[in-house]
Tab-separated table of C-alpha atoms in Angstrom:
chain	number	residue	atom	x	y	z
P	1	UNK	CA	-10.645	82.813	-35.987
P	2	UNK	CA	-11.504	83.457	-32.396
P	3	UNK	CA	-12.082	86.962	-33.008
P	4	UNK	CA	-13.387	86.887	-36.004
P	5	UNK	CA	-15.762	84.679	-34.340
P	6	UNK	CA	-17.050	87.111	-31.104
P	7	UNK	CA	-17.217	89.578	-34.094
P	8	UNK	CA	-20.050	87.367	-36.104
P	9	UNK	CA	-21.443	86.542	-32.712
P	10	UNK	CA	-22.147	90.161	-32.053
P	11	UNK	CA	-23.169	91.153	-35.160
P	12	UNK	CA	-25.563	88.561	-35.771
P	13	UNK	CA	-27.259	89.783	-32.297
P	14	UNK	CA	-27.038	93.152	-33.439
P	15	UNK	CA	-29.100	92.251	-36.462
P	16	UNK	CA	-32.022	90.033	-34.355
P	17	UNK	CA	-32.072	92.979	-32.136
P	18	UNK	CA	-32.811	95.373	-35.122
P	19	UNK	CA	-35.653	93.349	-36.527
P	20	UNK	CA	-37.317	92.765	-33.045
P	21	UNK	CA	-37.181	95.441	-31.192
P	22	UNK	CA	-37.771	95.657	-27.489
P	23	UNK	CA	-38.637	92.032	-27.404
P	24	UNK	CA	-37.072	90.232	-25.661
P	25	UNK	CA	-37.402	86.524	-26.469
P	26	UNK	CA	-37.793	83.893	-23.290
P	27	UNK	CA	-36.906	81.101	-24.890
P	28	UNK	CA	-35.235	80.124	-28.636
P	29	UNK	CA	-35.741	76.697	-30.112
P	30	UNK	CA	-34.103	75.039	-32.957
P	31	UNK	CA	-36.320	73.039	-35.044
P	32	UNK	CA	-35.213	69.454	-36.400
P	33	UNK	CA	-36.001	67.792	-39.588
P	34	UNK	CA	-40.242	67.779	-40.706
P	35	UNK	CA	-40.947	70.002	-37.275
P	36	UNK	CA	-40.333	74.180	-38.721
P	37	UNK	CA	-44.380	73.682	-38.676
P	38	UNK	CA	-44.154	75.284	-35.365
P	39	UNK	CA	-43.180	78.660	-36.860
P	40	UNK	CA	-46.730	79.142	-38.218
P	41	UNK	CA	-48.091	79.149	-34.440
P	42	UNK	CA	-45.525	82.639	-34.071
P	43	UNK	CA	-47.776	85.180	-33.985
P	44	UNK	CA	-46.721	88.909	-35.183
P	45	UNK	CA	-43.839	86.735	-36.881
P	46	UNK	CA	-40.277	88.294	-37.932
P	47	UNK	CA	-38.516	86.062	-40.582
P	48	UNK	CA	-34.727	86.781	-40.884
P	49	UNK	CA	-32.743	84.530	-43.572
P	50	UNK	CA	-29.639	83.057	-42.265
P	51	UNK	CA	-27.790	84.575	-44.582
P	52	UNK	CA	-28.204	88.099	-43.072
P	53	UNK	CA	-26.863	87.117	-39.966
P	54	UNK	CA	-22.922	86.702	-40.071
P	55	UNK	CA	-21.570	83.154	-39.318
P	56	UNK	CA	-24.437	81.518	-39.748
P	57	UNK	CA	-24.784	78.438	-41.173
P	58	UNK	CA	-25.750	77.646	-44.484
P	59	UNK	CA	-28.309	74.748	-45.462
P	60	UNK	CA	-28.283	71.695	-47.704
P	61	UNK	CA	-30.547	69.573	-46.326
P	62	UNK	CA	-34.483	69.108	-47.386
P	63	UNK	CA	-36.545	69.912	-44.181
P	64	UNK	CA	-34.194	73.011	-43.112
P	65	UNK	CA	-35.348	75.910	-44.506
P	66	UNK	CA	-32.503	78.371	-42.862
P	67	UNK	CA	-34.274	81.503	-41.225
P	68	UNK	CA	-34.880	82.741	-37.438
P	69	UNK	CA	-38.174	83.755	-36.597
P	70	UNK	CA	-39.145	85.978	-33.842
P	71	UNK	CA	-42.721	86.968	-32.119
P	72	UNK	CA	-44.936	85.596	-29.836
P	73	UNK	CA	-45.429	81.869	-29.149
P	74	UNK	CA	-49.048	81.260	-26.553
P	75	UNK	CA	-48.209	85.236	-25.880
P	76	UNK	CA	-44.680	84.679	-24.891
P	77	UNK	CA	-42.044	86.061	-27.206
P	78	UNK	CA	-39.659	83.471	-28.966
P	79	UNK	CA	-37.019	83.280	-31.653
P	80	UNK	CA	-37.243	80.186	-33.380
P	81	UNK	CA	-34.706	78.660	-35.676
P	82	UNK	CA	-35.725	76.473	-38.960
P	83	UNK	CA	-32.705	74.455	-39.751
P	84	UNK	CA	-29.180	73.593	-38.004
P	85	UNK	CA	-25.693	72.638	-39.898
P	86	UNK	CA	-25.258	68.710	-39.171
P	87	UNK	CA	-21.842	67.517	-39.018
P	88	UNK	CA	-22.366	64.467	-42.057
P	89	UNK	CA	-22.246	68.116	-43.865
P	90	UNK	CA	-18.785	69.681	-42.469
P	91	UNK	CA	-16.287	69.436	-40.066
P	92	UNK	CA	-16.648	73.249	-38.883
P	93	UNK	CA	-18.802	73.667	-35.575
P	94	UNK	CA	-18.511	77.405	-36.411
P	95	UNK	CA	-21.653	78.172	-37.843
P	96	UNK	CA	-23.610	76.175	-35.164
P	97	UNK	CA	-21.563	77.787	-32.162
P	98	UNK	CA	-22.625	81.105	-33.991
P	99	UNK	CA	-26.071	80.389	-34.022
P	100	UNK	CA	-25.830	79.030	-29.861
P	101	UNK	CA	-24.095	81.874	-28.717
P	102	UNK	CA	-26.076	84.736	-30.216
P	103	UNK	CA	-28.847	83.020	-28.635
P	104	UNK	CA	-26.912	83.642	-25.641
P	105	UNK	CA	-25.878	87.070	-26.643
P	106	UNK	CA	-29.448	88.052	-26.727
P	107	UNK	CA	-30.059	87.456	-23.157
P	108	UNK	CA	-31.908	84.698	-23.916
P	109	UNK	CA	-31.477	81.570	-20.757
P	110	UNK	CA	-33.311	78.779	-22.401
P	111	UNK	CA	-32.992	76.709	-25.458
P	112	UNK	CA	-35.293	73.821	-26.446
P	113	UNK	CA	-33.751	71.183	-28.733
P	114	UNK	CA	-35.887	69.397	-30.912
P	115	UNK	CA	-35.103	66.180	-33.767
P	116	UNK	CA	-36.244	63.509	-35.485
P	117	UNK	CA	-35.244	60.332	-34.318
P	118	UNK	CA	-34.921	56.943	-34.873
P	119	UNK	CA	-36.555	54.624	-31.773
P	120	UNK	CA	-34.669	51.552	-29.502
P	121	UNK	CA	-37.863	51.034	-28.069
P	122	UNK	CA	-40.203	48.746	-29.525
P	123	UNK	CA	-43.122	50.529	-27.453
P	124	UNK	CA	-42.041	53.715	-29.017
P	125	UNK	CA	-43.754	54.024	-32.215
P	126	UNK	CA	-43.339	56.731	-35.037
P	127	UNK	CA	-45.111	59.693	-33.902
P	128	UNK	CA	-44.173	59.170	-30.474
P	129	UNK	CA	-42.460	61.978	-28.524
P	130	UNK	CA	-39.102	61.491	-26.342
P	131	UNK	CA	-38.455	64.101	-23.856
P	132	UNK	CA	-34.602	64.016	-23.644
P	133	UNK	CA	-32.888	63.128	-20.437
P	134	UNK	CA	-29.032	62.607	-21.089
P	135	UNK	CA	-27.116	61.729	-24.209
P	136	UNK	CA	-24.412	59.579	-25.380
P	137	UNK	CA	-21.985	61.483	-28.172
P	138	UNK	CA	-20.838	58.343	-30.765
P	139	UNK	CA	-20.536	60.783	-33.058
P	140	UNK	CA	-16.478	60.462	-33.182
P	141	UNK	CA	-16.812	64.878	-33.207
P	142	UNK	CA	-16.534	67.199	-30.471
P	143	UNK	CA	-17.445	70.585	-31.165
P	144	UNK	CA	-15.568	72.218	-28.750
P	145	UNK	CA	-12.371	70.408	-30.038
P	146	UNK	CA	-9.478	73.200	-30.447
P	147	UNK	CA	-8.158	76.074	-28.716
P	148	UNK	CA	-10.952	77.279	-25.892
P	149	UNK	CA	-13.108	79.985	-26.648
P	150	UNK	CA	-12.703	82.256	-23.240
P	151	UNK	CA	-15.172	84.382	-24.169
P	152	UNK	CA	-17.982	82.080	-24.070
P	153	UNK	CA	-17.361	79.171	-21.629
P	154	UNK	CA	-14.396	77.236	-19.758
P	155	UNK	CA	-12.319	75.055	-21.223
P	156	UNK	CA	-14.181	71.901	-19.362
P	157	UNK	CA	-17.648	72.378	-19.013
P	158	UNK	CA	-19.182	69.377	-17.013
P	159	UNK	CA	-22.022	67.837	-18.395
P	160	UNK	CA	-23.815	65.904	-15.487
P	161	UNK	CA	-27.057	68.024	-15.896
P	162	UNK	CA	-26.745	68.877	-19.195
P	163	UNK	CA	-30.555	68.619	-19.989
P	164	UNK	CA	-31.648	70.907	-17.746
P	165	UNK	CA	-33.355	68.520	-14.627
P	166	UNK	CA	-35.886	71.274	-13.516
P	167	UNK	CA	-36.860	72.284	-16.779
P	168	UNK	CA	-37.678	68.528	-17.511
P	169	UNK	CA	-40.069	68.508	-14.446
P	170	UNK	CA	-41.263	71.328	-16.331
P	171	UNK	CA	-41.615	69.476	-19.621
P	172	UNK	CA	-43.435	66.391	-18.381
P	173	UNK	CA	-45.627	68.394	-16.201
P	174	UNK	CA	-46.880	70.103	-19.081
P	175	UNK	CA	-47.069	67.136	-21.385
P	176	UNK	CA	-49.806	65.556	-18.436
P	177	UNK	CA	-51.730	69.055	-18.477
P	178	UNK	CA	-51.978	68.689	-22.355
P	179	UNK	CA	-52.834	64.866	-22.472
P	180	UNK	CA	-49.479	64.454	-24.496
P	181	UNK	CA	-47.435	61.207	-24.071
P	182	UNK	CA	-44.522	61.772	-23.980
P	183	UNK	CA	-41.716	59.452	-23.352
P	184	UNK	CA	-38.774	59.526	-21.659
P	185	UNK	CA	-35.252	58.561	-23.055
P	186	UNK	CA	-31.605	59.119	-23.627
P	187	UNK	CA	-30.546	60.168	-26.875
P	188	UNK	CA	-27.448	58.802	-29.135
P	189	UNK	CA	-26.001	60.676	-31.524
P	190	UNK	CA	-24.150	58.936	-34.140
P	191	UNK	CA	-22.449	61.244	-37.473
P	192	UNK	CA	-24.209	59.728	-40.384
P	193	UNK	CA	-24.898	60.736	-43.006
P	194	UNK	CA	-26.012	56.973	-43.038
P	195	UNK	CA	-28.864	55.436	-41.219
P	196	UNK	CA	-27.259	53.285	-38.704
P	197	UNK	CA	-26.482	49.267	-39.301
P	198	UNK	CA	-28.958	46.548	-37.713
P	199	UNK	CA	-25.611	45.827	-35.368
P	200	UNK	CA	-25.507	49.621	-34.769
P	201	UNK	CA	-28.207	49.756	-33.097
P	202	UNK	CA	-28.150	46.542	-31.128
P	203	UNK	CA	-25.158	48.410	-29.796
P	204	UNK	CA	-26.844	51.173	-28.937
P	205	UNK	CA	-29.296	49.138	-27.240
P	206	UNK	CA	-26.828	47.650	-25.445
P	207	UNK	CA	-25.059	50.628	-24.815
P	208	UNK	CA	-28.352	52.770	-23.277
P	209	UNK	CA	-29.899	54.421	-25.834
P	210	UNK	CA	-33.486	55.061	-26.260
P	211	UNK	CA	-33.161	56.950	-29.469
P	212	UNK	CA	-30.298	57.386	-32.145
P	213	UNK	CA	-30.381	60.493	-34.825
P	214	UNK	CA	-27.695	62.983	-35.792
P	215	UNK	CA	-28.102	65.991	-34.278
P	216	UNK	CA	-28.790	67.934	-30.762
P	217	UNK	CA	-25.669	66.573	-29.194
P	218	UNK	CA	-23.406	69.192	-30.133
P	219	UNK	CA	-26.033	72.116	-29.733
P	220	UNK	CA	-26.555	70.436	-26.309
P	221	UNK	CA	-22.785	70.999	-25.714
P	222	UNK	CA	-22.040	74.551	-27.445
P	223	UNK	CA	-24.948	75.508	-25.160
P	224	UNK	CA	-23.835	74.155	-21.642
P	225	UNK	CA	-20.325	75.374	-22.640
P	226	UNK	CA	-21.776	78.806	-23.009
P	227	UNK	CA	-24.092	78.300	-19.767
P	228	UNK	CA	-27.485	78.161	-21.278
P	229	UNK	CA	-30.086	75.999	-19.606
P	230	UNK	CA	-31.300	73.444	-22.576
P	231	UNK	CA	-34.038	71.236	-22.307
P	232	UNK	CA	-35.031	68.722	-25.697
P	233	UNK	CA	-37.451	66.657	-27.535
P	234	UNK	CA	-37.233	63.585	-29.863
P	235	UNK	CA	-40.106	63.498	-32.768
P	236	UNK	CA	-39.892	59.007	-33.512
P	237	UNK	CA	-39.814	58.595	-36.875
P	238	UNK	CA	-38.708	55.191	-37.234
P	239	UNK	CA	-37.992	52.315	-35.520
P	240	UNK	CA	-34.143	51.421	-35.375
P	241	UNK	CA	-32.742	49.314	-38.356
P	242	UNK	CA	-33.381	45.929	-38.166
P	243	UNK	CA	-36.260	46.295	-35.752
P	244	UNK	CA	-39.050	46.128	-38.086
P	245	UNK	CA	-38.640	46.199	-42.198
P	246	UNK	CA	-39.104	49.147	-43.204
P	247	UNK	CA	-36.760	51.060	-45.351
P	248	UNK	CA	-35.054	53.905	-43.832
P	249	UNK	CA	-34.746	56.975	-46.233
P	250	UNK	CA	-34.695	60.874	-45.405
P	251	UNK	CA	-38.098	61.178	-46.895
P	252	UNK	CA	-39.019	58.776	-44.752
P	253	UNK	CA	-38.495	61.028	-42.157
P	254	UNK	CA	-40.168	64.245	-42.833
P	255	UNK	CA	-42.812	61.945	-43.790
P	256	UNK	CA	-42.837	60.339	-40.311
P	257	UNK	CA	-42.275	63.709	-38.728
P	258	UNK	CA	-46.012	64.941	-39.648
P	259	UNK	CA	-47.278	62.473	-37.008
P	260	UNK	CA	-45.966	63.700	-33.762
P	261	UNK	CA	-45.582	67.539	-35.451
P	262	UNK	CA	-48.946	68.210	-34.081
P	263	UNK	CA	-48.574	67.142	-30.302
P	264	UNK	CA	-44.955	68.516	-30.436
P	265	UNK	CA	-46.286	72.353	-31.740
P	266	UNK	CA	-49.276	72.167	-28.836
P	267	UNK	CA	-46.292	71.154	-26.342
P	268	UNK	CA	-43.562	73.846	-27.289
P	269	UNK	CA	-46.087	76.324	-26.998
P	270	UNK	CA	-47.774	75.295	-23.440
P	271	UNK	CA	-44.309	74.936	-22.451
P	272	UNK	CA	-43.253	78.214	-22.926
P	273	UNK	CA	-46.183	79.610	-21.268
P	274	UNK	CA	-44.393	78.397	-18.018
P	275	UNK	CA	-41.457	80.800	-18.605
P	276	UNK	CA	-43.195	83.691	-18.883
């Protein structure tokens, strides 16, 4: 599997550098659920299914659309990516790893991780934006469980500065320039597919969570592993359950997701602008 993996790996960066040509993207972002909006800001825009790039995942969830896009974000070249495999979907961290590491094949240093999320914070309100400082895994799924990849990473990558601490400055700096709020937070990422219980997230309260959801964890780690600097967003979409009473669906989210989609596309893209 190992090889067959470095094989899709290197393929699927031979492909991305076919469509782009001599750009080479700064930064690549994966977009989360009700936030691929910010692929419409990519000027001189390459789309490339996911299904011509070996490995790569394949979608079933409304809200991923499964394509990269490459061009130029604020004048900055970029590869974005609409849609990531969650793991309420399949045991196999394959496809994501694939997707991760030709980012890293590419030459690329920087990925921004972006989600929607559920708040802990009663003065965190849908819409709200959560720049992401650490994470907590309750997910009960490690992606780099199994025999080590040695091509790509150690076998025990530390995680004390996983979200990049100087690309956070970086972050907040330019949410002030942009008049963004933008909160601060540590994210918790439990499997789902369900929402979480009202005790759930009293735990996770309890625990030090700012913000629960179902993703970004295990990109965050396939990423470090692979020594890419990652820095991430939360888009609120909801408060927790049993915080307020509303009812928690998926269309609930994308829904939710509109209202901070705005301030998150002018932030990405001022962001970047820094990296150049």
């Amino acid at each position: 599997m190992a090889s067959t993996h470095k094989q899709n790996v290197d393929a699927s960066r031979d492909v991305i550098r076919e469509k782009i040509g001599d750009a080479k993207p700064k930064m690549a972002v994966i977009l989360g659920s009700g936030l691929g909006g910010l692929t419409e800001k990519i000027e001189n825009s390459v789309a490339i299914p996911y299904a011509a790039l070996p490995g790569f995942p394949v979608l079933g969830v409304q809200g991923h659309v499964g394509e990269a896009v490459a061009g130029k974000l604020n004048g900055v070249d970029v590869l974005a990516f609409r849609g990531r495999k969650h793991f309420y979907e399949t045991d196999d961290a394959y496809p994501l790893k694939t997707m991760i590491r030709t980012v890293k094949a590419l030459g690329i240093e920087t990925l921004f991780l972006s989600n929607a999320a559920g708040s802990l914070r009663d003065s965190m309100l849908p819409g709200a934006l959560m720049m992401i400082t650490d994470h907590i895994n309750f997910m009960g799924f490690h992606p780099l469980v199994g025999p080590n990849d040695d091509d790509f990473g150690p076998r025990f990558p530390p995680m004390t500065d996983a979200w990049d601490p100087l690309l956070r400055d970086r972050l907040a700096e330019t949410a002030q320039d942009e008049n963004i709020t933008l909160h601060e937070g540590v994210y918790m990422a439990f499997r789902g597919p369900s929402f979480e219980t009202p005790a759930e997230i009293r735990m996770a309260q309890a625990m030090g969570g700012d913000a629960v959801g179902m993703s970004s964890v295990p990109d965050c780690i396939i990423a470090r592993h692979c020594g890419l600097r990652v820095v991430g967003c939360s888009c609120i979409t909801n408060l927790g359950a049993g915080m307020d009473d509303e009812e928690l669906s998926h269309a609930h989210t994308l829904e939710n997701a509109k209202r901070g989609a705005g301030n998150f596309e002018r932030l990405v893209a001022a962001f970047v602008k820094h990296l150049a």
